[in-house]
Coordinates of C-alpha atoms and ligand atoms in Angstrom, one line a residue:
Chain A
X1 CA -58.1 -200.2 70.6
X2 CA -56.0 -198.0 72.7
X3 CA -52.8 -198.8 74.6
X4 CA -54.6 -199.2 77.9
X5 CA -56.9 -201.9 76.5
X6 CA -54.0 -203.6 74.7
X7 CA -52.1 -203.8 78.0
X8 CA -55.1 -205.4 79.7
X9 CA -55.4 -208.0 76.9
X10 CA -51.7 -208.7 77.0
X11 CA -52.0 -209.5 80.7
X12 CA -54.6 -212.1 79.8
X13 CA -52.4 -213.5 77.0
X14 CA -49.7 -214.3 79.5
X15 CA -51.9 -217.0 80.9
X16 CA -51.6 -219.1 77.8
X17 CA -48.8 -220.5 75.5
X18 CA -47.8 -217.9 72.9
X19 CA -49.2 -219.9 70.0
X20 CA -52.7 -220.1 71.8
X21 CA -53.8 -216.5 71.7
X22 CA -57.4 -217.6 71.0
X23 CA -57.6 -218.7 74.6
X24 CA -57.8 -215.1 75.6
X25 CA -60.8 -214.2 73.4
X26 CA -63.5 -214.2 76.2
X27 CA -61.3 -212.0 78.4
X28 CA -60.5 -209.7 75.5
X29 CA -64.1 -209.3 74.5
X30 CA -65.0 -208.6 78.1
X31 CA -62.3 -206.0 78.3
X32 CA -63.6 -204.3 75.1
X33 CA -67.2 -204.4 76.3
X34 CA -66.3 -202.9 79.6
X35 CA -64.7 -200.0 77.8
X36 CA -67.4 -199.4 75.2
X37 CA -70.6 -200.6 76.9
X38 CA -71.4 -203.1 74.1
X39 CA -69.6 -204.8 71.2
X40 CA -69.9 -203.4 67.7
X41 CA -68.8 -205.1 64.5
X42 CA -65.7 -203.0 64.6
X43 CA -64.9 -204.2 68.1
X44 CA -65.2 -207.8 67.0
X45 CA -62.9 -207.2 64.0
X46 CA -60.3 -205.5 66.3
X47 CA -60.2 -208.4 68.7
X48 CA -60.0 -210.8 65.8
X49 CA -57.0 -208.9 64.4
X50 CA -55.3 -208.6 67.7
X51 CA -55.6 -212.4 68.5
X52 CA -55.0 -213.6 64.9
X53 CA -58.4 -215.2 64.8
X54 CA -61.0 -215.3 62.0
X55 CA -63.7 -212.8 62.6
X56 CA -66.3 -215.4 62.5
X57 CA -64.7 -217.4 65.4
X58 CA -64.8 -214.2 67.5
X59 CA -68.4 -213.6 66.6
X60 CA -69.3 -217.1 67.5
X61 CA -67.9 -216.6 71.0
X62 CA -69.6 -213.2 71.3
X63 CA -73.0 -214.7 70.5
X64 CA -72.6 -217.9 72.5
X65 CA -71.9 -216.3 75.9
X66 CA -74.9 -214.5 77.4
X67 CA -73.1 -211.7 79.1
X68 CA -71.9 -210.2 75.8
X69 CA -74.1 -207.5 74.3
X70 CA -74.1 -206.9 70.5
X71 CA -76.5 -204.0 70.8
X72 CA -76.4 -200.9 73.0
X73 CA -77.6 -201.6 76.6
X74 CA -77.6 -198.0 77.8
X75 CA -75.3 -196.7 80.5
X76 CA -76.4 -199.3 83.1
X77 CA -77.4 -202.8 82.3
X78 CA -79.4 -204.4 85.1
X79 CA -79.4 -208.2 84.8
X80 CA -81.8 -209.7 87.1
X81 CA -82.0 -213.4 87.9
X82 CA -85.5 -215.0 87.7
X83 CA -84.3 -218.6 88.1
X84 CA -85.9 -220.9 90.7
X85 CA -84.2 -219.8 93.9
X86 CA -84.8 -216.1 93.0
X87 CA -88.4 -217.0 91.9
X88 CA -89.1 -218.6 95.2
X89 CA -87.9 -215.4 96.9
X90 CA -90.2 -213.3 94.8
X91 CA -87.9 -211.9 92.2
X92 CA -91.1 -211.2 90.1
X93 CA -92.0 -208.4 92.5
X94 CA -88.6 -206.8 91.8
X95 CA -88.9 -207.3 88.1
X96 CA -92.4 -205.8 88.0
X97 CA -91.3 -202.8 90.0
X98 CA -88.3 -202.2 87.8
X99 CA -90.4 -202.5 84.6
X100 CA -93.0 -200.1 85.9
X101 CA -90.5 -197.6 87.3
X102 CA -88.3 -197.6 84.2
X103 CA -91.2 -198.0 81.8
X104 CA -89.4 -200.7 79.8
X105 CA -89.7 -204.4 79.2
X106 CA -86.8 -206.9 79.2
X107 CA -84.2 -206.2 76.6
X108 CA -85.3 -202.5 76.2
X109 CA -83.4 -199.4 77.0
X110 CA -85.0 -196.4 78.7
X111 CA -85.6 -193.3 76.5
X112 CA -82.8 -191.3 78.2
X113 CA -80.4 -194.2 77.4
X114 CA -79.6 -194.8 81.0
X115 CA -81.0 -198.2 81.9
X116 CA -81.5 -201.6 80.2
X117 CA -83.2 -204.5 81.9
X118 CA -82.1 -208.1 81.2
X119 CA -83.5 -211.4 82.5
X120 CA -80.7 -213.6 83.5
X121 CA -80.1 -217.2 84.4
X122 CA -78.6 -218.4 87.7
X123 CA -75.7 -216.3 88.9
X124 CA -74.5 -218.7 91.5
X125 CA -75.3 -216.6 94.5
X126 CA -78.8 -217.9 95.4
X127 CA -78.3 -217.5 99.1
X128 CA -78.7 -213.8 98.5
X129 CA -81.8 -214.1 96.3
X130 CA -83.4 -212.0 94.8
X131 CA -80.4 -210.4 93.2
X132 CA -79.2 -208.5 90.2
X133 CA -75.9 -207.3 88.7
X134 CA -75.0 -203.9 87.2
X135 CA -72.9 -203.9 84.1
X136 CA -71.9 -207.5 84.7
X137 CA -69.6 -206.6 87.6
X138 CA -71.4 -205.4 90.7
X139 CA -73.8 -207.7 92.4
X140 CA -76.6 -206.5 94.6
X141 CA -78.2 -209.1 96.8
X142 CA -81.2 -209.6 99.1
X143 CA -83.2 -207.1 97.1
X144 CA -86.4 -205.5 98.2
X145 CA -88.3 -202.6 96.7
X146 CA -86.6 -200.0 98.9
X147 CA -83.1 -201.3 98.0
X148 CA -83.9 -201.2 94.3
X149 CA -85.2 -197.6 94.5
X150 CA -82.0 -196.6 96.4
X151 CA -79.9 -198.3 93.8
X152 CA -81.6 -196.5 90.9
X153 CA -81.0 -193.2 92.7
X154 CA -77.3 -194.0 93.1
X155 CA -76.7 -194.9 89.5
X156 CA -76.2 -191.4 88.2
Chain B
X1 CA -92.8 -251.7 112.6
X2 CA -89.3 -252.9 112.2
X3 CA -88.7 -250.0 109.9
X4 CA -89.8 -247.5 112.5
X5 CA -87.6 -249.0 115.1
X6 CA -84.6 -249.0 112.8
X7 CA -85.1 -245.4 111.9
X8 CA -85.2 -244.3 115.5
X9 CA -82.0 -246.1 116.3
X10 CA -80.4 -244.6 113.3
X11 CA -81.4 -241.1 114.3
X12 CA -80.4 -241.6 117.9
X13 CA -76.9 -242.8 116.9
X14 CA -76.6 -239.9 114.6
X15 CA -74.6 -237.0 116.1
X16 CA -73.7 -235.2 113.0
X17 CA -72.9 -231.5 113.2
X18 CA -72.0 -228.6 111.1
X19 CA -68.3 -228.8 110.7
X20 CA -66.1 -226.5 108.6
X21 CA -63.3 -227.9 106.6
X22 CA -63.6 -226.1 103.2
X23 CA -65.1 -223.0 105.0
X24 CA -62.9 -223.3 108.1
X25 CA -61.6 -219.7 107.9
X26 CA -65.1 -218.2 107.4
X27 CA -65.5 -217.1 111.0
X28 CA -62.1 -215.5 111.3
X29 CA -61.1 -211.9 110.7
X30 CA -60.1 -211.2 107.1
X31 CA -61.0 -214.8 106.2
X32 CA -59.7 -214.7 102.6
X33 CA -56.2 -213.4 103.3
X34 CA -53.1 -215.4 103.1
X35 CA -52.1 -214.4 106.6
X36 CA -55.3 -215.8 108.1
X37 CA -54.9 -219.0 106.2
X38 CA -51.3 -219.4 107.4
X39 CA -52.4 -218.6 110.9
X40 CA -54.3 -221.9 111.0
X41 CA -51.5 -223.9 109.5
X42 CA -52.2 -223.1 105.9
X43 CA -49.5 -224.0 103.2
X44 CA -47.8 -226.2 105.8
X45 CA -48.8 -229.4 103.9
X46 CA -47.3 -228.4 100.6
X47 CA -44.2 -227.3 102.5
X48 CA -44.0 -230.7 104.2
X49 CA -44.6 -232.6 100.9
X50 CA -42.0 -230.7 99.0
X51 CA -39.4 -230.9 101.8
X52 CA -39.7 -234.6 102.2
X53 CA -40.4 -235.4 98.6
X54 CA -43.3 -237.5 99.6
X55 CA -44.3 -240.2 97.1
X56 CA -47.4 -239.1 95.2
X57 CA -48.8 -242.6 95.4
X58 CA -48.8 -242.4 99.1
X59 CA -50.8 -239.1 98.9
X60 CA -53.3 -240.7 96.4
X61 CA -53.8 -243.6 98.8
X62 CA -54.6 -241.2 101.6
X63 CA -57.2 -239.4 99.5
X64 CA -58.7 -242.8 98.5
X65 CA -59.0 -243.7 102.3
X66 CA -60.7 -240.3 102.9
X67 CA -63.6 -241.4 100.7
X68 CA -63.6 -237.9 99.1
X69 CA -65.9 -237.9 96.1
X70 CA -66.1 -235.2 93.5
X71 CA -68.2 -232.3 94.7
X72 CA -69.2 -231.0 91.3
X73 CA -72.2 -233.3 91.0
X74 CA -71.1 -236.7 89.8
X75 CA -69.5 -237.9 93.0
X76 CA -66.7 -239.8 91.4
X77 CA -63.9 -240.8 93.9
X78 CA -61.2 -238.2 93.6
X79 CA -58.3 -240.5 94.5
X80 CA -59.2 -242.8 91.7
X81 CA -59.6 -240.0 89.2
X82 CA -56.2 -238.6 90.1
X83 CA -54.5 -242.0 89.4
X84 CA -55.9 -241.8 85.8
X85 CA -53.5 -239.0 84.9
X86 CA -50.5 -240.4 83.1
X87 CA -47.6 -239.5 85.4
X88 CA -44.8 -240.1 83.0
X89 CA -46.2 -238.1 80.1
X90 CA -43.5 -236.0 78.5
X91 CA -44.9 -232.4 78.1
X92 CA -47.2 -230.0 79.7
X93 CA -50.1 -231.4 81.8
X94 CA -52.9 -229.3 83.1
X95 CA -55.2 -229.3 86.1
X96 CA -58.4 -227.3 86.1
X97 CA -60.5 -226.1 89.0
X98 CA -64.2 -225.9 88.0
X99 CA -65.7 -222.9 89.7
X100 CA -68.3 -222.3 87.0
X101 CA -71.2 -223.1 89.3
X102 CA -74.3 -222.1 87.5
X103 CA -76.8 -224.8 88.2
X104 CA -79.7 -223.1 89.9
X105 CA -79.3 -223.2 93.6
X106 CA -75.6 -223.7 93.6
X107 CA -73.5 -221.1 95.4
X108 CA -70.9 -222.9 97.5
X109 CA -67.7 -222.4 95.4
X110 CA -68.2 -218.7 95.5
X111 CA -67.9 -218.7 99.3
X112 CA -64.8 -220.9 99.1
X113 CA -63.2 -218.3 96.8
X114 CA -64.4 -215.4 99.0
X115 CA -63.5 -216.8 102.4
X116 CA -60.9 -219.5 101.9
X117 CA -59.2 -219.0 98.5
X118 CA -55.7 -220.1 99.8
X119 CA -56.9 -223.5 100.9
X120 CA -58.2 -224.0 97.3
X121 CA -54.8 -222.8 96.0
X122 CA -52.9 -225.1 98.3
X123 CA -55.2 -228.0 97.3
X124 CA -54.4 -227.3 93.6
X125 CA -50.7 -227.1 94.3
X126 CA -50.9 -230.5 96.0
X127 CA -52.9 -231.8 93.1
X128 CA -50.4 -230.5 90.7
X129 CA -47.6 -232.2 92.6
X130 CA -49.4 -235.5 92.7
X131 CA -50.4 -235.5 89.0
X132 CA -47.2 -233.8 88.0
X133 CA -48.9 -230.9 86.2
X134 CA -47.2 -227.7 85.4
X135 CA -50.1 -225.4 84.8
X136 CA -53.4 -224.9 86.5
X137 CA -56.5 -222.8 85.7
X138 CA -59.4 -221.8 88.0
X139 CA -62.4 -221.2 85.7
X140 CA -64.7 -218.9 87.5
X141 CA -68.4 -218.3 86.7
X142 CA -68.6 -214.9 84.9
X143 CA -71.4 -213.5 87.0
X144 CA -69.4 -213.5 90.2
X145 CA -67.0 -210.9 89.0
X146 CA -65.9 -209.6 92.4
X147 CA -64.8 -213.1 93.3
X148 CA -62.8 -213.4 90.1
X149 CA -60.9 -210.2 90.9
X150 CA -60.3 -211.3 94.5
X151 CA -59.0 -214.7 93.4
X152 CA -56.5 -213.0 91.0
X153 CA -55.2 -211.2 94.0
X154 CA -55.0 -214.4 96.1
X155 CA -52.9 -216.0 93.3
X156 CA -50.6 -212.9 93.4
X157 CA -50.2 -213.2 97.1
X158 CA -49.5 -216.9 96.9
X159 CA -46.9 -216.2 94.2
X160 CA -45.2 -213.5 96.3
X161 CA -45.0 -215.9 99.2
X162 CA -43.2 -218.4 97.0
X163 CA -45.9 -221.0 96.7
X164 CA -46.4 -220.6 92.9
X165 CA -44.0 -220.2 90.0
X166 CA -40.7 -221.8 89.2
X167 CA -38.8 -223.9 91.7
X168 CA -41.4 -223.6 94.5
X169 CA -39.7 -223.3 97.9
X170 CA -36.4 -224.4 96.3
X171 CA -37.8 -227.9 95.6
X172 CA -37.4 -227.8 91.8
X173 CA -41.1 -228.2 91.4
X174 CA -42.8 -225.7 89.0
X175 CA -46.5 -224.8 89.0
X176 CA -48.2 -221.8 87.6
X177 CA -51.8 -221.0 88.4
X178 CA -54.2 -218.6 86.5
X179 CA -57.7 -217.4 87.1
X180 CA -60.0 -217.3 84.0
X181 CA -63.6 -216.4 83.8
X182 CA -66.7 -217.6 81.9
X183 CA -69.2 -215.1 80.5
X184 CA -72.6 -216.5 81.0
X185 CA -72.9 -220.1 79.7
X186 CA -74.1 -222.7 82.2
X187 CA -72.9 -225.5 79.9
X188 CA -69.2 -224.5 80.4
X189 CA -69.5 -226.2 83.8
X190 CA -69.4 -229.5 81.9
X191 CA -65.8 -230.4 82.0
X192 CA -65.2 -230.8 78.2
X193 CA -67.2 -227.6 77.4
X194 CA -65.0 -225.9 80.0
X195 CA -61.9 -227.1 78.2
X196 CA -63.3 -225.8 74.9
X197 CA -64.0 -222.5 76.6
X198 CA -60.4 -222.2 77.9
X199 CA -59.3 -222.8 74.3
X200 CA -61.3 -219.7 73.3
X201 CA -64.2 -221.5 71.7
X202 CA -68.0 -221.9 72.1
X203 CA -68.6 -224.1 75.1
X204 CA -69.8 -227.2 73.3
X205 CA -69.0 -230.5 75.1
X206 CA -66.8 -233.0 73.4
X207 CA -67.5 -236.6 72.7
X208 CA -66.0 -238.9 75.4
X209 CA -63.8 -241.0 75.1
X210 CA -61.2 -239.6 74.8
X211 CA -61.4 -238.4 78.4
X212 CA -59.6 -235.2 79.5
X213 CA -57.0 -237.3 81.3
X214 CA -55.7 -238.3 77.8
X215 CA -57.0 -235.5 75.6
X216 CA -57.8 -232.2 77.4
X217 CA -56.7 -228.6 77.0
X218 CA -54.8 -228.3 73.7
X219 CA -54.9 -232.1 73.5
X220 CA -52.8 -232.5 76.6
X221 CA -53.6 -234.6 79.6
X222 CA -55.9 -232.6 81.8
X223 CA -57.7 -233.2 85.1
X224 CA -60.8 -231.3 86.1
X225 CA -62.1 -231.1 89.7
X226 CA -64.7 -229.0 91.5
X227 CA -63.6 -226.2 93.8
X228 CA -64.8 -227.9 96.9
X229 CA -63.0 -231.1 96.0
X230 CA -59.7 -229.3 95.7
X231 CA -60.4 -227.3 98.9
X232 CA -60.8 -230.5 100.9
X233 CA -57.4 -231.8 100.0
X234 CA -55.1 -229.8 102.4
X235 CA -57.2 -230.9 105.4
X236 CA -57.1 -234.5 104.3
X237 CA -53.3 -234.5 103.9
X238 CA -53.0 -232.7 107.3
X239 CA -55.3 -234.9 109.3
X240 CA -55.2 -238.1 107.4
X241 CA -57.8 -239.8 105.2
X242 CA -59.3 -241.8 108.0
X243 CA -60.1 -238.7 110.0
X244 CA -61.9 -237.1 107.1
X245 CA -63.8 -240.3 106.4
X246 CA -64.9 -240.4 110.1
X247 CA -66.6 -237.0 109.8
X248 CA -69.0 -238.6 107.3
X249 CA -70.5 -242.1 107.0
X250 CA -69.2 -245.1 105.1
X251 CA -69.3 -244.5 101.4
X252 CA -69.7 -240.8 102.0
X253 CA -66.6 -239.6 103.7
X254 CA -66.1 -236.2 105.2
X255 CA -68.0 -232.9 105.1
X256 CA -70.0 -231.4 102.3
X257 CA -71.3 -227.9 101.8
X258 CA -75.1 -227.7 101.2
X259 CA -76.2 -224.5 99.7
X260 CA -79.7 -224.0 101.0
X261 CA -81.9 -221.6 99.1
X262 CA -85.6 -220.9 98.6
X263 CA -88.2 -220.9 101.3
X264 CA -86.1 -221.1 104.5
X265 CA -85.5 -218.4 107.1
X266 CA -81.8 -218.4 106.8
X267 CA -80.6 -219.3 103.2
X268 CA -76.9 -219.8 103.0
X269 CA -74.0 -222.3 102.9
X270 CA -73.9 -225.0 105.6
X271 CA -71.0 -227.4 105.7
X272 CA -72.2 -230.6 107.3
X273 CA -70.8 -233.9 108.3
X274 CA -72.3 -236.2 105.7
X275 CA -75.0 -238.4 107.1
X276 CA -76.7 -235.5 108.9
X277 CA -80.5 -236.0 109.0
X278 CA -82.3 -233.6 106.6
X279 CA -84.5 -232.2 109.4
X280 CA -81.4 -231.2 111.3
X281 CA -80.1 -229.2 108.4
X282 CA -83.5 -227.6 107.8
X283 CA -83.5 -226.5 111.5
X284 CA -80.0 -225.1 111.0
X285 CA -81.3 -223.0 108.1
X286 CA -84.0 -221.6 110.4
X287 CA -86.8 -223.9 109.2
X288 CA -89.3 -223.2 106.6
X289 CA -89.9 -219.4 106.4
X290 CA -93.0 -217.6 107.6
X291 CA -93.9 -220.7 109.7
X292 CA -95.2 -222.4 106.6
X293 CA -95.3 -226.1 106.0
X294 CA -92.7 -227.8 103.8
X295 CA -93.9 -229.0 100.4
X296 CA -90.9 -230.4 98.6
X297 CA -87.1 -230.2 98.4
X298 CA -84.7 -230.5 95.5
X299 CA -81.8 -231.9 97.5
X300 CA -78.8 -231.4 95.2
X301 CA -79.8 -229.0 92.4
X302 CA -82.3 -229.4 89.5
X303 CA -80.3 -232.3 88.0
X304 CA -81.3 -234.3 91.1
X305 CA -85.0 -235.5 91.4
X306 CA -87.4 -233.5 93.6
X307 CA -88.6 -235.2 96.8
X308 CA -91.9 -234.5 98.6
X309 CA -91.8 -233.3 102.2
X310 CA -93.0 -236.5 103.8
X311 CA -90.2 -238.5 102.2
X312 CA -87.3 -236.1 102.7
X313 CA -88.1 -235.5 106.3
X314 CA -86.8 -238.9 107.3
X315 CA -83.8 -239.0 105.0
X316 CA -80.1 -238.5 105.8
X317 CA -77.9 -236.3 103.7
X318 CA -75.2 -238.5 102.2
X319 CA -74.8 -240.3 98.9
X320 CA -76.6 -243.5 100.0
X321 CA -79.2 -241.8 102.1
X322 CA -80.4 -239.7 99.2
X323 CA -80.1 -242.5 96.7
X324 CA -82.4 -244.6 98.9
X325 CA -85.2 -242.0 98.4
X326 CA -84.6 -241.8 94.7
X327 CA -82.6 -238.6 94.6
X328 CA -78.9 -237.7 95.0
X329 CA -76.4 -235.3 96.6
X330 CA -75.5 -233.6 93.3
X331 CA -73.7 -230.4 94.1
X332 CA -75.5 -230.1 97.4
X333 CA -77.7 -227.3 96.0
X334 CA -80.8 -227.7 98.2
X335 CA -83.8 -225.8 97.0
X336 CA -86.6 -225.7 99.6
X337 CA -90.2 -225.1 98.6
X338 CA -93.0 -224.3 101.0
X339 CA -96.7 -225.2 100.7
X340 CA -97.5 -222.1 98.6
X341 CA -95.3 -223.2 95.8
X342 CA -97.0 -224.0 92.4
X343 CA -95.1 -227.0 91.0
X344 CA -96.2 -226.2 87.5
X345 CA -94.6 -222.7 87.7
X346 CA -91.5 -224.2 89.3
X347 CA -91.1 -226.8 86.6
X348 CA -91.8 -224.2 83.9
X349 CA -88.9 -222.0 85.2
X350 CA -86.5 -225.0 85.4
X351 CA -87.5 -226.2 81.9
X352 CA -86.9 -222.8 80.5
X353 CA -83.4 -222.8 82.0
X354 CA -82.4 -226.1 80.3
X355 CA -83.9 -224.9 77.0
X356 CA -82.0 -221.6 77.2
X357 CA -78.7 -223.3 78.2
X358 CA -78.7 -226.3 75.8
X359 CA -75.6 -225.8 73.6
X360 CA -77.6 -227.1 70.6
X361 CA -75.2 -229.8 69.4
X362 CA -77.5 -232.8 69.9
X363 CA -81.0 -232.9 68.4
X364 CA -82.7 -234.6 71.3
X365 CA -81.5 -232.0 73.7
X366 CA -81.8 -228.9 71.5
X367 CA -85.3 -229.8 70.2
X368 CA -86.5 -231.8 73.3
X369 CA -85.8 -229.0 75.8
X370 CA -87.7 -226.5 73.7
X371 CA -90.6 -229.0 73.4
X372 CA -90.6 -229.6 77.1
X373 CA -90.6 -225.9 77.9
X374 CA -93.5 -225.2 75.5
X375 CA -95.6 -228.0 76.9
X376 CA -95.1 -226.9 80.5
X377 CA -95.8 -223.3 79.4
X378 CA -99.0 -224.4 77.8
X379 CA -100.1 -226.1 81.0
X380 CA -99.2 -222.9 82.9
X381 CA -101.3 -220.8 80.6
X382 CA -104.3 -223.1 80.9
X383 CA -104.1 -224.2 77.3
X384 CA -103.1 -227.9 77.8
X385 CA -105.0 -231.2 77.8
X386 CA -104.3 -234.2 80.0
X387 CA -102.7 -235.9 77.0
X388 CA -99.9 -233.3 77.2
X389 CA -98.7 -234.9 80.5
X390 CA -97.9 -238.1 78.7
X391 CA -96.4 -236.2 75.9
X392 CA -94.2 -234.4 78.4
X393 CA -93.0 -237.7 79.9
X394 CA -92.5 -239.2 76.6
X395 CA -90.4 -236.3 75.2
X396 CA -88.3 -236.2 78.4
X397 CA -87.5 -239.9 78.3
X398 CA -86.4 -239.6 74.7
X399 CA -83.8 -236.9 75.6
X400 CA -82.3 -239.0 78.4
X401 CA -79.3 -241.1 77.4
X402 CA -79.3 -239.9 73.8
X403 CA -77.0 -237.0 74.1
X404 CA -73.3 -236.0 74.2
X405 CA -73.3 -234.6 77.7
X406 CA -75.4 -235.0 80.8
X407 CA -77.3 -231.7 80.3
X408 CA -79.8 -233.7 78.4
X409 CA -80.4 -236.1 81.3
X410 CA -80.4 -233.1 83.7
X411 CA -83.2 -231.5 81.7
X412 CA -85.4 -234.6 81.9
X413 CA -84.9 -235.1 85.6
X414 CA -87.1 -232.3 86.9
X415 CA -89.9 -233.2 84.5
X416 CA -90.0 -236.8 85.3
X417 CA -89.7 -236.3 89.1
X418 CA -92.2 -233.4 89.3
X419 CA -94.8 -235.4 87.4
X420 CA -94.1 -238.6 89.4
X421 CA -94.6 -237.0 92.8
X422 CA -97.1 -234.2 91.9
X423 CA -99.1 -235.6 89.1
X424 CA -102.4 -234.7 90.7
X425 CA -101.4 -231.1 91.0
X426 CA -100.5 -231.0 87.3
X427 CA -103.8 -232.7 86.4
X428 CA -105.8 -230.3 88.5
X429 CA -104.0 -227.4 86.9
X430 CA -104.9 -228.7 83.5
X431 CA -108.5 -229.4 84.4
X432 CA -109.1 -226.0 85.9
X433 CA -106.7 -224.0 83.8
X434 CA -105.1 -222.6 86.8
X435 CA -103.3 -223.4 90.1
X436 CA -105.5 -224.6 92.9
X437 CA -102.8 -223.7 95.4
Ligands
LIG501 C1 -74.4 -229.4 82.3 C2 -73.3 -229.7 83.3 C3 -72.9 -228.6 84.1 C4 -71.9 -228.9 85.1 N1 -71.5 -227.8 85.9 C5 -70.6 -228.0 86.8 C6 -70.1 -226.9 87.6 O1 -70.6 -225.8 87.5 N2 -69.2 -227.2 88.5 C7 -68.6 -228.4 88.6 O2 -67.7 -228.6 89.4 N3 -69.0 -229.4 87.9 C8 -70.0 -229.3 87.0 N4 -70.3 -230.3 86.2 C9 -69.6 -231.6 86.3 C10 -68.3 -231.6 85.6 O3 -68.5 -232.0 84.2 C11 -67.2 -232.5 86.2 O4 -67.8 -233.7 86.4 C12 -66.7 -232.0 87.5 O5 -66.2 -230.7 87.5 C13 -65.6 -232.9 88.0 O6 -65.1 -232.5 89.3 P1 -65.3 -233.4 90.6 O7 -64.9 -234.8 90.2 O8 -64.4 -232.8 91.6 O9 -66.8 -233.3 91.0 C14 -71.3 -230.1 85.2 C15 -71.7 -231.2 84.4 C16 -72.7 -230.9 83.4 C17 -73.2 -232.1 82.6
LIG502 S1 -76.8 -232.7 75.7 FE1 -77.4 -230.6 75.2 S2 -75.9 -229.3 76.2 FE2 -75.0 -231.4 76.1 S3 -73.8 -231.4 74.2 FE3 -75.9 -232.2 73.7 S4 -77.0 -230.3 73.0 FE4 -75.2 -229.7 74.1

């Protein structure tokens, strides 16, 4: 864990009493994952050490919350919602298009290591259905086939 | 006959409109900035309260008069809830804003955070003053990352302006507010799961009692309210509880945001005066898309029962109006389905959601939601028998009321209501092995 990451985690720690470091575990794991793309066993250990937590408690959190990845998800993880509001706005067309174009199924990574496709639950933005996020942070709404093609082009 | 006459009178007398309270900055330039909020009188209420040292009990009374009910789904009266917090407790007390909206069809809190974050912050400061809490958290759904980042900035701006921190505006009152984020677990919207999550654990709901007001974050008294609930507070304090109440109907005071999604021309958030007829809101949302006919509506999110078109068409949108037709306001997450919708497919997706999101602590929920999903999936794949419909009902009824948190009941609700109203569609699907839609 480099100094930059430590600083980011320290900022999160300030939100909690000094004897409650564990409270920052979700934020710390998110910061690590952002930096590395996914969480390895070593990353989990580092977070445990930094927050004075048993490794198993950190692992529990990393496996409970769906946005954490314990395996490589390529350079760009595309998480697409298929829940009811998106389903009603034909998210299945977008999913099929992506699967065909990228030649992968859900939870697979393209051969060049660039894209991974994840099926996701409701993201709380159903007015913009269908929608997806890139690497947990950037949301793209009101998708259609053209927009998806454009997006894939932009993700270098 | 009498019924018909009554209904007409009711509709004639009804002059409910869209009216923005929580979203009142949304049509202004730079709606989310502190400057914009202050230009419409923002932060004046907390200034007035602190300057005059207004008695918290007086403020609670005003909120009780307003009729404000929790907007997170359960509809519990906010004024009453706030009076449960022990005022004379010696030590840190917490207040939490629940912005973890992840129930399918819910997307109102995101717009409050995007377009009117400072009204939410002022609402929380007023809440902290009333409940005498020193620390607050806004727990934001992990998937709306950009809103999390923008809310952190809003907090920073409020702090720079002197509304957060120690000795706020020289009053001696201290309140610190932090944004925290989830990371993809619907169950963390349940208030005790949310508290566990803030403590850095898996989001598994706690047994109640003890309630958060006595044993919350780190075992300290804690109050949890929905984003929209908090955002309503500054307006109520400014205009008075009665004025807020007047925007709605008796027992359903004020305005409420309905998030309309699915088969309408203009999906989006509509803040309505409670008591508005359903057909009026449907028209505001541009009507059913593609000139199709309405089939069914889930009025308040999947934990509220689905209602067929002919029944919802004459309903009004308020706590009693929706209760009368066997459903409820929930979080105001209105999912509209047109005539082409296959109810088996819709229920299959909802059942999968609850199965996927069950935290796994209670056997009826953990096992039951999986069972339910597999049966609906079997129907969808044309491999079910008619007996499966009774099995489905039976399993769902055995989840309800036998679990630690309300996710179990929520999972049973779509199953029971879909089968109640659309039984023949399910039977036809089973008989023919496919949708006849
Ligand atoms: C499974 C489940 C999910 C929930 N999700 C949310 C949520 O996302 N947002 C919310 O405000 N309340 C949610 N609630 C309700 C909360 O437990 C709590 O009642 C609410 O935040 C209280 O605030 P209010 O009184 O202002 O409505 C959920 C409840 C359950 C059982
Ligand atoms: S009802 Fe379901 S989600 Fe709630 S505590 Fe039990 S297992 Fe967990």
